[in-house]
Tab-separated table of C-alpha atoms in Angstrom:
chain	number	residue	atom	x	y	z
A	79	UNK	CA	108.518	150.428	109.514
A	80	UNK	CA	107.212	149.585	105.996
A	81	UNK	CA	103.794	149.768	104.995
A	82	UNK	CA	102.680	147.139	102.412
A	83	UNK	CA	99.633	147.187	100.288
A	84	UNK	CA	98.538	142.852	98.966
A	85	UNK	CA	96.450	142.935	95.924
A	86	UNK	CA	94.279	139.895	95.804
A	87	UNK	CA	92.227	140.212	92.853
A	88	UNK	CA	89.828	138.781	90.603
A	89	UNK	CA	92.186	135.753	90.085
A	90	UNK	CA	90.168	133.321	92.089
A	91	UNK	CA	88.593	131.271	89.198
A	92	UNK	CA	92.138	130.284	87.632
A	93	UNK	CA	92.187	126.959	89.114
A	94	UNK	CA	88.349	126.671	89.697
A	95	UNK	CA	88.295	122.790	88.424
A	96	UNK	CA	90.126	122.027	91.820
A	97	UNK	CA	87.485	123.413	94.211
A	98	UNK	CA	84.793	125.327	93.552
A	99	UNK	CA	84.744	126.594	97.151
A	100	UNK	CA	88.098	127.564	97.438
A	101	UNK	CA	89.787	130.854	95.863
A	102	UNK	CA	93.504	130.143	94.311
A	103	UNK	CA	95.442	132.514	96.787
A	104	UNK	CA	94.021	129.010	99.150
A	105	UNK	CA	95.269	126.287	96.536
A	106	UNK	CA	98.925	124.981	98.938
A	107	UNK	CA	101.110	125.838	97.132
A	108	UNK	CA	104.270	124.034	98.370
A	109	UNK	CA	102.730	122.779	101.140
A	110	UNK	CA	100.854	125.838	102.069
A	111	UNK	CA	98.535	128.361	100.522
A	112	UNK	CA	100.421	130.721	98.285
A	113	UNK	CA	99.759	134.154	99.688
A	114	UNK	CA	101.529	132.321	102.653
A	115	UNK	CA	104.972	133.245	100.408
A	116	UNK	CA	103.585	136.563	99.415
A	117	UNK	CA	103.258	137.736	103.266
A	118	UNK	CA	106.194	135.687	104.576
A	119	UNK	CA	108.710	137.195	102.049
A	120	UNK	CA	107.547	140.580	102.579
A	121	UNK	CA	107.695	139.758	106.448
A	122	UNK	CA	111.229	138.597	106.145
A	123	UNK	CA	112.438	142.140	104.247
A	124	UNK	CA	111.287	143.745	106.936
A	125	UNK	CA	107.760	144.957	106.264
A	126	UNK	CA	105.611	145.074	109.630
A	127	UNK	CA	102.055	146.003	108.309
A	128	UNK	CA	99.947	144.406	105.294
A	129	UNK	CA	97.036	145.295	104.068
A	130	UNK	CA	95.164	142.740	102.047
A	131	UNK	CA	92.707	144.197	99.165
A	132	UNK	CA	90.459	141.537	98.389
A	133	UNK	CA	87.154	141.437	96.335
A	134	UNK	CA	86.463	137.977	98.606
A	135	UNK	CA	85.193	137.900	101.860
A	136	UNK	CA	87.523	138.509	104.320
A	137	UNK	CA	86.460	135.381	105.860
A	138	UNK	CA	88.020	133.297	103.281
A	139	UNK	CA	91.599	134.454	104.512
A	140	UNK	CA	91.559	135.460	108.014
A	141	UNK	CA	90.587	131.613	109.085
A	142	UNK	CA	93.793	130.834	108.194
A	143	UNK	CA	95.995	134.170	108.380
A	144	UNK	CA	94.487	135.769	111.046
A	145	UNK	CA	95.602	139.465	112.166
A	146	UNK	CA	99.138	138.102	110.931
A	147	UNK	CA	100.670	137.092	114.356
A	148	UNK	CA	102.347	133.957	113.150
A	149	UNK	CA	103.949	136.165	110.226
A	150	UNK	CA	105.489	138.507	113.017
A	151	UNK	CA	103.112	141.282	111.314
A	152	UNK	CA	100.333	143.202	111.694
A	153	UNK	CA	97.718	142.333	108.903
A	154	UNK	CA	94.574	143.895	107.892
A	155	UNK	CA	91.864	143.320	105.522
A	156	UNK	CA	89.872	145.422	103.017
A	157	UNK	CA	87.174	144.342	100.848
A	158	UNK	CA	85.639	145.872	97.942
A	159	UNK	CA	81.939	145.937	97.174
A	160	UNK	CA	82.646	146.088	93.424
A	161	UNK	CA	85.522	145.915	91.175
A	162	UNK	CA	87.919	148.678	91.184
A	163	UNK	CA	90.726	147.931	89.274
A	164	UNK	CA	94.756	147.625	90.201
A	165	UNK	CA	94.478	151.640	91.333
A	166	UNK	CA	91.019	152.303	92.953
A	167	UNK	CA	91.964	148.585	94.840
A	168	UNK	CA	95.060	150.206	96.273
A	169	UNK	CA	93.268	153.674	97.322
A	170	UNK	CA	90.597	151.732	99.128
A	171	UNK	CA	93.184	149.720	100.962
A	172	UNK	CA	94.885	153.072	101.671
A	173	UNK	CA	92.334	153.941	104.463
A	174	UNK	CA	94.198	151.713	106.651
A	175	UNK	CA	97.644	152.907	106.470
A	176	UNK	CA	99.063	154.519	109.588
A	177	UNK	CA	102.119	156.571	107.845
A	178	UNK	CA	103.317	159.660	107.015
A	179	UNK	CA	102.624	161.700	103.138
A	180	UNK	CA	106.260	160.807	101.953
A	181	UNK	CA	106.443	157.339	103.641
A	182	UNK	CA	107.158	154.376	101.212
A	183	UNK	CA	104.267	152.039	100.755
A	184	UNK	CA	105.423	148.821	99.246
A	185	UNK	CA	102.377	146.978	96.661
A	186	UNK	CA	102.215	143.874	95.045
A	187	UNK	CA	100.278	141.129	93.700
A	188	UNK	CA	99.098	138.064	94.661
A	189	UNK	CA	99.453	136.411	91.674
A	190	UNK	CA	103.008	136.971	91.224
A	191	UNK	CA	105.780	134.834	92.466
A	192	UNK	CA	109.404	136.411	92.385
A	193	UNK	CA	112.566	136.578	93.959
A	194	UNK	CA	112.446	139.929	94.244
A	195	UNK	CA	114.912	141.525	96.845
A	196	UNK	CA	112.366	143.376	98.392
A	197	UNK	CA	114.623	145.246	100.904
A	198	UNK	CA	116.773	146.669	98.174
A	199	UNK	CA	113.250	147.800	96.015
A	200	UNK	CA	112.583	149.738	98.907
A	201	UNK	CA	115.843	151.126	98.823
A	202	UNK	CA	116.152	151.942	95.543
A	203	UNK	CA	112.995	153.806	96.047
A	204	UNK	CA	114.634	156.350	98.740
A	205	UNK	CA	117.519	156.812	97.067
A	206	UNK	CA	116.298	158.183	93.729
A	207	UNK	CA	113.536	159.934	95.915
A	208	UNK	CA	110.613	158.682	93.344
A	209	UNK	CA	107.156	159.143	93.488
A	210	UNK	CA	107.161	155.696	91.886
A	211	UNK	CA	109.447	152.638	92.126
A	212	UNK	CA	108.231	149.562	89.575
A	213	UNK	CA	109.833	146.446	89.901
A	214	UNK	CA	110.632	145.463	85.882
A	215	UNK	CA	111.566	141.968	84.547
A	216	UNK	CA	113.031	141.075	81.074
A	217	UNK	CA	110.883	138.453	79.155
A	218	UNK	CA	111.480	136.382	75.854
A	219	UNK	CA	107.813	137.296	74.641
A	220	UNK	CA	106.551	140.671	75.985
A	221	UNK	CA	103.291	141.250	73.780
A	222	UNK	CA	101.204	139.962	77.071
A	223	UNK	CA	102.559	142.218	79.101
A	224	UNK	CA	102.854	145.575	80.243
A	225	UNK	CA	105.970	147.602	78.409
A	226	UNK	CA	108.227	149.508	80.330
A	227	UNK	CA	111.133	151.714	78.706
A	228	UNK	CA	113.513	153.665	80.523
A	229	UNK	CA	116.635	155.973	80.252
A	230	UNK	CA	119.922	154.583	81.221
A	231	UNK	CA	119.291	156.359	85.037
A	232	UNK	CA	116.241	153.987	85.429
A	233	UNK	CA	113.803	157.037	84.815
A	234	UNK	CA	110.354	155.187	83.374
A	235	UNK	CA	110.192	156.776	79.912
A	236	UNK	CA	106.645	155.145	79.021
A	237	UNK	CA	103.985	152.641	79.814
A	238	UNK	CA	102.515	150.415	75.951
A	239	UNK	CA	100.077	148.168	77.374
A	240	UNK	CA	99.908	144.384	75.738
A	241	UNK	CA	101.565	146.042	72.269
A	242	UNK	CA	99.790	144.535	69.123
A	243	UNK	CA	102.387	145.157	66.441
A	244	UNK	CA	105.959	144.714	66.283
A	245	UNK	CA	106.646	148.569	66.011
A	246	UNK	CA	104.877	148.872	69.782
A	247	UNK	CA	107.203	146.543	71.144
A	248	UNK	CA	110.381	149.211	72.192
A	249	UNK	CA	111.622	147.287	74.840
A	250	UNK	CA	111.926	143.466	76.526
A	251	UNK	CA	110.973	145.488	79.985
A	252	UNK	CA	107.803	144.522	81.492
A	253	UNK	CA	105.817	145.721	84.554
A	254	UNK	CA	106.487	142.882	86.790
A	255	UNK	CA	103.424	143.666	89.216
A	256	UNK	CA	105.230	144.764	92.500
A	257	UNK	CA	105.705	149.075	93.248
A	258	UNK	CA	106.752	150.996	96.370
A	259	UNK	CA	104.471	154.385	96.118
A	260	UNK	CA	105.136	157.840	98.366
A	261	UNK	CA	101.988	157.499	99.974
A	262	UNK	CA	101.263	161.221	98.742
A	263	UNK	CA	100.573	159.296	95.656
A	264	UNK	CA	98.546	157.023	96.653
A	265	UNK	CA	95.980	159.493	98.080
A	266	UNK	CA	96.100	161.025	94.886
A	267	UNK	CA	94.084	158.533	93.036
A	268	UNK	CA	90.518	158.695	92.694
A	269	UNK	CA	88.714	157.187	95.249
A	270	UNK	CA	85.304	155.099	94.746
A	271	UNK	CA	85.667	154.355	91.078
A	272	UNK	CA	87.775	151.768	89.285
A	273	UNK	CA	90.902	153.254	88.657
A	274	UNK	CA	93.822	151.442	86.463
A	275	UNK	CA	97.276	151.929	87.515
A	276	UNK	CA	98.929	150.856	84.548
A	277	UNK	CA	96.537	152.683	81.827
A	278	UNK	CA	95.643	155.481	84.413
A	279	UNK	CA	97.569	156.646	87.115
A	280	UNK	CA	101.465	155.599	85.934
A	281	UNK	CA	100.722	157.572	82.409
A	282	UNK	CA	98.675	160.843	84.181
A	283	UNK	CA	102.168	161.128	86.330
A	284	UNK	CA	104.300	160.291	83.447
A	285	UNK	CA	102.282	163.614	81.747
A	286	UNK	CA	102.597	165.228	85.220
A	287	UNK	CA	106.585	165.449	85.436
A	288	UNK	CA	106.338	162.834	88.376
A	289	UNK	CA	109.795	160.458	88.790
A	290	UNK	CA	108.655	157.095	87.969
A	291	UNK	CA	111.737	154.800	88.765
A	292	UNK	CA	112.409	151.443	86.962
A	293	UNK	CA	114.312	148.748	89.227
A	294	UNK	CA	115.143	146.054	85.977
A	295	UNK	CA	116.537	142.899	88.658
A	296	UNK	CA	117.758	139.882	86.399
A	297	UNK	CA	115.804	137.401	89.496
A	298	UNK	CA	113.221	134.485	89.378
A	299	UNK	CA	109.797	135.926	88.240
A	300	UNK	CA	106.709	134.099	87.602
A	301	UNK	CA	102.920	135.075	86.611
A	302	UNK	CA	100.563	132.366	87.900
A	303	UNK	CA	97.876	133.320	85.523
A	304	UNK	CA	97.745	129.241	84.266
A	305	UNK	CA	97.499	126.317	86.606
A	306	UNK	CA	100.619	124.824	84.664
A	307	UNK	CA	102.176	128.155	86.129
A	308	UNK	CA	100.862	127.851	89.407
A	309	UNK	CA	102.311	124.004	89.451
A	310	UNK	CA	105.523	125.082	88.208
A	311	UNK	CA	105.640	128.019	90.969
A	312	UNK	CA	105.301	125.271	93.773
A	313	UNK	CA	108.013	123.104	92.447
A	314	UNK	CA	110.412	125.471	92.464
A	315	UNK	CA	109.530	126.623	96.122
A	316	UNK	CA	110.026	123.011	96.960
A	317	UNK	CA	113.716	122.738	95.490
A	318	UNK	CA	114.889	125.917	96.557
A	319	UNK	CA	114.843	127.629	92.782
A	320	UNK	CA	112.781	130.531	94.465
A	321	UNK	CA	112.686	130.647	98.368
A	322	UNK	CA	110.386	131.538	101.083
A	323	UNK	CA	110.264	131.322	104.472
A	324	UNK	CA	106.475	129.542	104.768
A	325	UNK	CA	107.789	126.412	102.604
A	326	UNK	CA	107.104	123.906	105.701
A	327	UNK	CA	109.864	121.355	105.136
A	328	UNK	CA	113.238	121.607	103.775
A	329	UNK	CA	114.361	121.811	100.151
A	330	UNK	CA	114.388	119.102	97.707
A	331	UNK	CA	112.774	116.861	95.178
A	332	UNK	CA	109.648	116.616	97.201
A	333	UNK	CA	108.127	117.657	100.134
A	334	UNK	CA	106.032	115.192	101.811
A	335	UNK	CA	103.254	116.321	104.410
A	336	UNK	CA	102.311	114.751	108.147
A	337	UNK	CA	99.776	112.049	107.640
A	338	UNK	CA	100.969	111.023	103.794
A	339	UNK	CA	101.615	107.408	102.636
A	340	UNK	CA	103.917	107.096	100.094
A	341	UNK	CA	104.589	103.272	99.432
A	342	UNK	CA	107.957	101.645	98.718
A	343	UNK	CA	109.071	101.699	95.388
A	344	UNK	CA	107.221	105.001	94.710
A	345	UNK	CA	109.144	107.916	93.140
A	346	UNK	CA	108.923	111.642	93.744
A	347	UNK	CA	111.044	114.027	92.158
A	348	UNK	CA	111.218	118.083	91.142
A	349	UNK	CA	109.370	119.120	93.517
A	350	UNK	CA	106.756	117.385	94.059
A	351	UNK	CA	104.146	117.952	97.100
A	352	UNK	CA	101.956	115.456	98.653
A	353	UNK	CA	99.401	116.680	100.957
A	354	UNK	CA	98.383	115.337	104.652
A	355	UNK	CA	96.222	111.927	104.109
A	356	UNK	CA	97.159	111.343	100.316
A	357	UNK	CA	98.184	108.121	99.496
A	358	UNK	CA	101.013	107.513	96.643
A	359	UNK	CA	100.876	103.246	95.367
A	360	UNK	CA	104.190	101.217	94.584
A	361	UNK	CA	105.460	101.924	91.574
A	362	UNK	CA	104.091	105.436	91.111
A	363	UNK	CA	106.234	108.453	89.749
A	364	UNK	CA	105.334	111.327	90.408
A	365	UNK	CA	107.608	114.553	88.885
A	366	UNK	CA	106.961	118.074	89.880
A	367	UNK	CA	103.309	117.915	90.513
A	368	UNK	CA	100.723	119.099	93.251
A	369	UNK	CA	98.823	116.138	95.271
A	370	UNK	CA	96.177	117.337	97.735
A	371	UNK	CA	94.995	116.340	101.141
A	372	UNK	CA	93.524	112.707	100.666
A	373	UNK	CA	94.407	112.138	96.928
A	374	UNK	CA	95.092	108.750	95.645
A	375	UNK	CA	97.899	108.131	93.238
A	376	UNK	CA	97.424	104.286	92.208
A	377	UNK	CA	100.158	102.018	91.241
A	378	UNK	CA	102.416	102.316	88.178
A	379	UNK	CA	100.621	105.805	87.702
A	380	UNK	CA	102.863	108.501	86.237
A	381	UNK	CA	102.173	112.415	86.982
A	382	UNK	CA	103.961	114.682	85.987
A	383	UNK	CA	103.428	118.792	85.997
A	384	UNK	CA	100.007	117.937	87.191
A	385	UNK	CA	97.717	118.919	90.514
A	386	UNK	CA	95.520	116.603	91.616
A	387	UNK	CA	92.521	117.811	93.770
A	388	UNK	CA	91.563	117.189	97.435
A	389	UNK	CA	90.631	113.440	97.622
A	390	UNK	CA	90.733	112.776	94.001
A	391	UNK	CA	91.422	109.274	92.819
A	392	UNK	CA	93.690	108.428	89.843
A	393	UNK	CA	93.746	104.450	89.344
A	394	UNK	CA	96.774	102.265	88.487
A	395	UNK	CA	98.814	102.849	84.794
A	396	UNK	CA	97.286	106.071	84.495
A	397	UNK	CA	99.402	109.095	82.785
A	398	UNK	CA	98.897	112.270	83.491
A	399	UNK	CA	100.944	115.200	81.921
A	400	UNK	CA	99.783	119.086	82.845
A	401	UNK	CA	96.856	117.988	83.997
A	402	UNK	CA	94.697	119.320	86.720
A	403	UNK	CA	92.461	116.792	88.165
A	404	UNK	CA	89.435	118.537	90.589
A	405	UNK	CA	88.445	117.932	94.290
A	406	UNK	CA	86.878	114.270	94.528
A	407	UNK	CA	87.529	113.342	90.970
A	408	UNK	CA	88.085	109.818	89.890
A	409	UNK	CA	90.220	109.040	87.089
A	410	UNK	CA	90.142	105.071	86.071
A	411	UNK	CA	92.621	102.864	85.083
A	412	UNK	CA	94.733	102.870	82.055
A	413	UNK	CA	93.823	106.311	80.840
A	414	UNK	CA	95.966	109.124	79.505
A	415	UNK	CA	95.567	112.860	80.085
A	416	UNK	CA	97.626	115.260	78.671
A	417	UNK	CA	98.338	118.830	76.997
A	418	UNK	CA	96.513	120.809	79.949
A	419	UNK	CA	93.313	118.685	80.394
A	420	UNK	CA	91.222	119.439	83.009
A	421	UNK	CA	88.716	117.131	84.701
A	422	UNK	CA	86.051	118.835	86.819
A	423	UNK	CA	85.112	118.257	90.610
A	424	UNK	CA	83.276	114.994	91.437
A	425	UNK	CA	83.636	114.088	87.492
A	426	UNK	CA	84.199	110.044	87.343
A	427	UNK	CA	86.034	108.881	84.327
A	428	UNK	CA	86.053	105.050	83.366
A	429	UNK	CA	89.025	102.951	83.207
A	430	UNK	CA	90.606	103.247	80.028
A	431	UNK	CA	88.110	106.293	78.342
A	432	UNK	CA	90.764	108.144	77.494
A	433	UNK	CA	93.852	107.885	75.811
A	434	UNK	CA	96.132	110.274	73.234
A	435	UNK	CA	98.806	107.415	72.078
A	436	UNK	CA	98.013	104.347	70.312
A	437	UNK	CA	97.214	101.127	72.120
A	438	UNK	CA	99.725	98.938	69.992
């Protein structure tokens, strides 16, 4: 049995002009709501017991995941009553493992999508007999992100959080948000005070002569910090780029849900999702992009790299490019919304109000 530890944390707000009501782990992505993936892929490499961490109320999830039955798990919930960071989050949850002081306890975000062989992480883990297994990435531009050098054996060598100048940045490696602990560890954190793993517990080892393994896998890794992330993430579960067992359809350009209309002589393409009830006109095109429950796409609309909220209206000509339109929204005729725009719940905006190319 493996033990797994979901941090759901303060990230709820991201996409807050889609619903106010609604935290983003809830937003569907790819048909369903994205901490679906997160349990089902853990689920699928063989880890039997999850422990959400949430700051929400454990009402908002377990309406919809229950005591994880339909995952094939068991799945618990733990809720802080105030902030306590990536470390004192992951004690709190702790209370609720059932295994042993050198058992592996897998953690991981909720705001991360990857393709992550979680099996072999695990693995890894045993084999070099760590205290710490980290799951690192390779990025383009790592001055957002946690830095991560090791020795050739995969023996963590340092942690330079978000380095400001180019002599801080030592290596592409970045923390890439998913650990297995020995659940000595764990209990070794302070308990009832924020606690930061990455500026607090992974350097006090470090100084403590504790093996803190680095697992670099060249695989699909996301951070869904941005709604233009968060679209992206559900395209690619759509056509297959990343997979996951909850994706309720089968791959391709689009997935369309029971109950939605999509007209003749509409096009959907890179993975696009269109929710139960939604409504896609003639002529629409539609390219990698997020359509709610109830939504209305009008005719000769194009959307691409865009969500558009629970029965939100976008009228006929209409572009929209990385846009996020919210819940009940109505977006006229003839407008144009681009570059990351975001148009609030309930906002109306007049036909033609809007527009970033010239009319001629």
């Amino acid at each position: 049995m493996t033990e797994a530890i979901l941090l759901v944390g303060g990230q709820g707000t991201r996409l807050r002009p889609v619903t106010v009501n609604t935290p983003k782990p809830m937003v569907p992505a790819a048909g369903v709501p994205f901490l679906a993936h997160q349990i089902a892929r853990a689920a699928a490499a063989g880890v039997t017991h999850i422990v959400m961490a949430t700051c929400y109320l454990a009402e908002v999830f377990e309406p919809y995941f229950g005591d994880g039955t339909a995952f094939g798990i068991t799945l618990e919930y733990v809720v802080e009553d105030e902030p306590l960071g990536t470390g004192g989050a992951i004690r709190n949850a702790a209370q609720r493992l059932t295994g042993g002081p050198d058992d592996p306890v897998l953690v991981f975000n909720g705001d991360i999508l990857t393709g992550l062989d979680i099996a072999g992480l695990v693995e890894s883990h045993r084999v070099a007999d760590a205290d710490v297994s980290l799951h690192l990435v390779r990025v383009e531009d790592p001055r957002a992100f946690g830095l991560v050098p090791t020795d050739p054996d995969g023996r963590v060598l340092a942690f330079t959080e978000k380095p400001q100048t180019p002599e801080e940045i030592i290596t592409d490696q970045i923390n890439a948000g998913c650990y297995v602990f020995r659940r000595s560890v764990i209990d070794s954190i302070p308990a009832e005070r924020p606690v930061s793993v990455e500026r607090e517990t992974f350097p006090g080892l470090l100084a403590s002569g504790a093996l803190l393994h680095g697992v670099t896998e060249d695989t699909y890794w996301l951070d869904l910090g941005k709604p233009e992330s968060f679209v992206q993430a559900s395209a690619d579960l759509v056509r297959g780029v990343v997979s996951s067992p909850a994706v309720p359809g089968p791959r391709g350009e689009a997935l369309v849900l029971p109950g939605a209309n999509v007209a003749d002589g509409a096009k959907l393409s890179g993975g696009t999702v269109v929710g139960a009830g939604a409504r896609i006109e003639a002529g629409a095109v539609v390219e990698g992009s997020i359509v709610l429950d109830g939504a209305i796409i009008g005719a000769d609309t194009r959307v691409r790299s865009s969500l558009v909220g629970a029965r939100a209206s976008v009228g006929s000509r209409t572009v929209l490019d990385g846009a996020v339109i919210g819940d009940g929204a109505i977006v006229g005729a003839d407008n144009e919304l681009r570059a990351g725009v975001r148009v609030w719940c309930e906002t109306e905006l007049p036909s033609g109000s809007v527009r970033f190319s010239s009319d001629r």
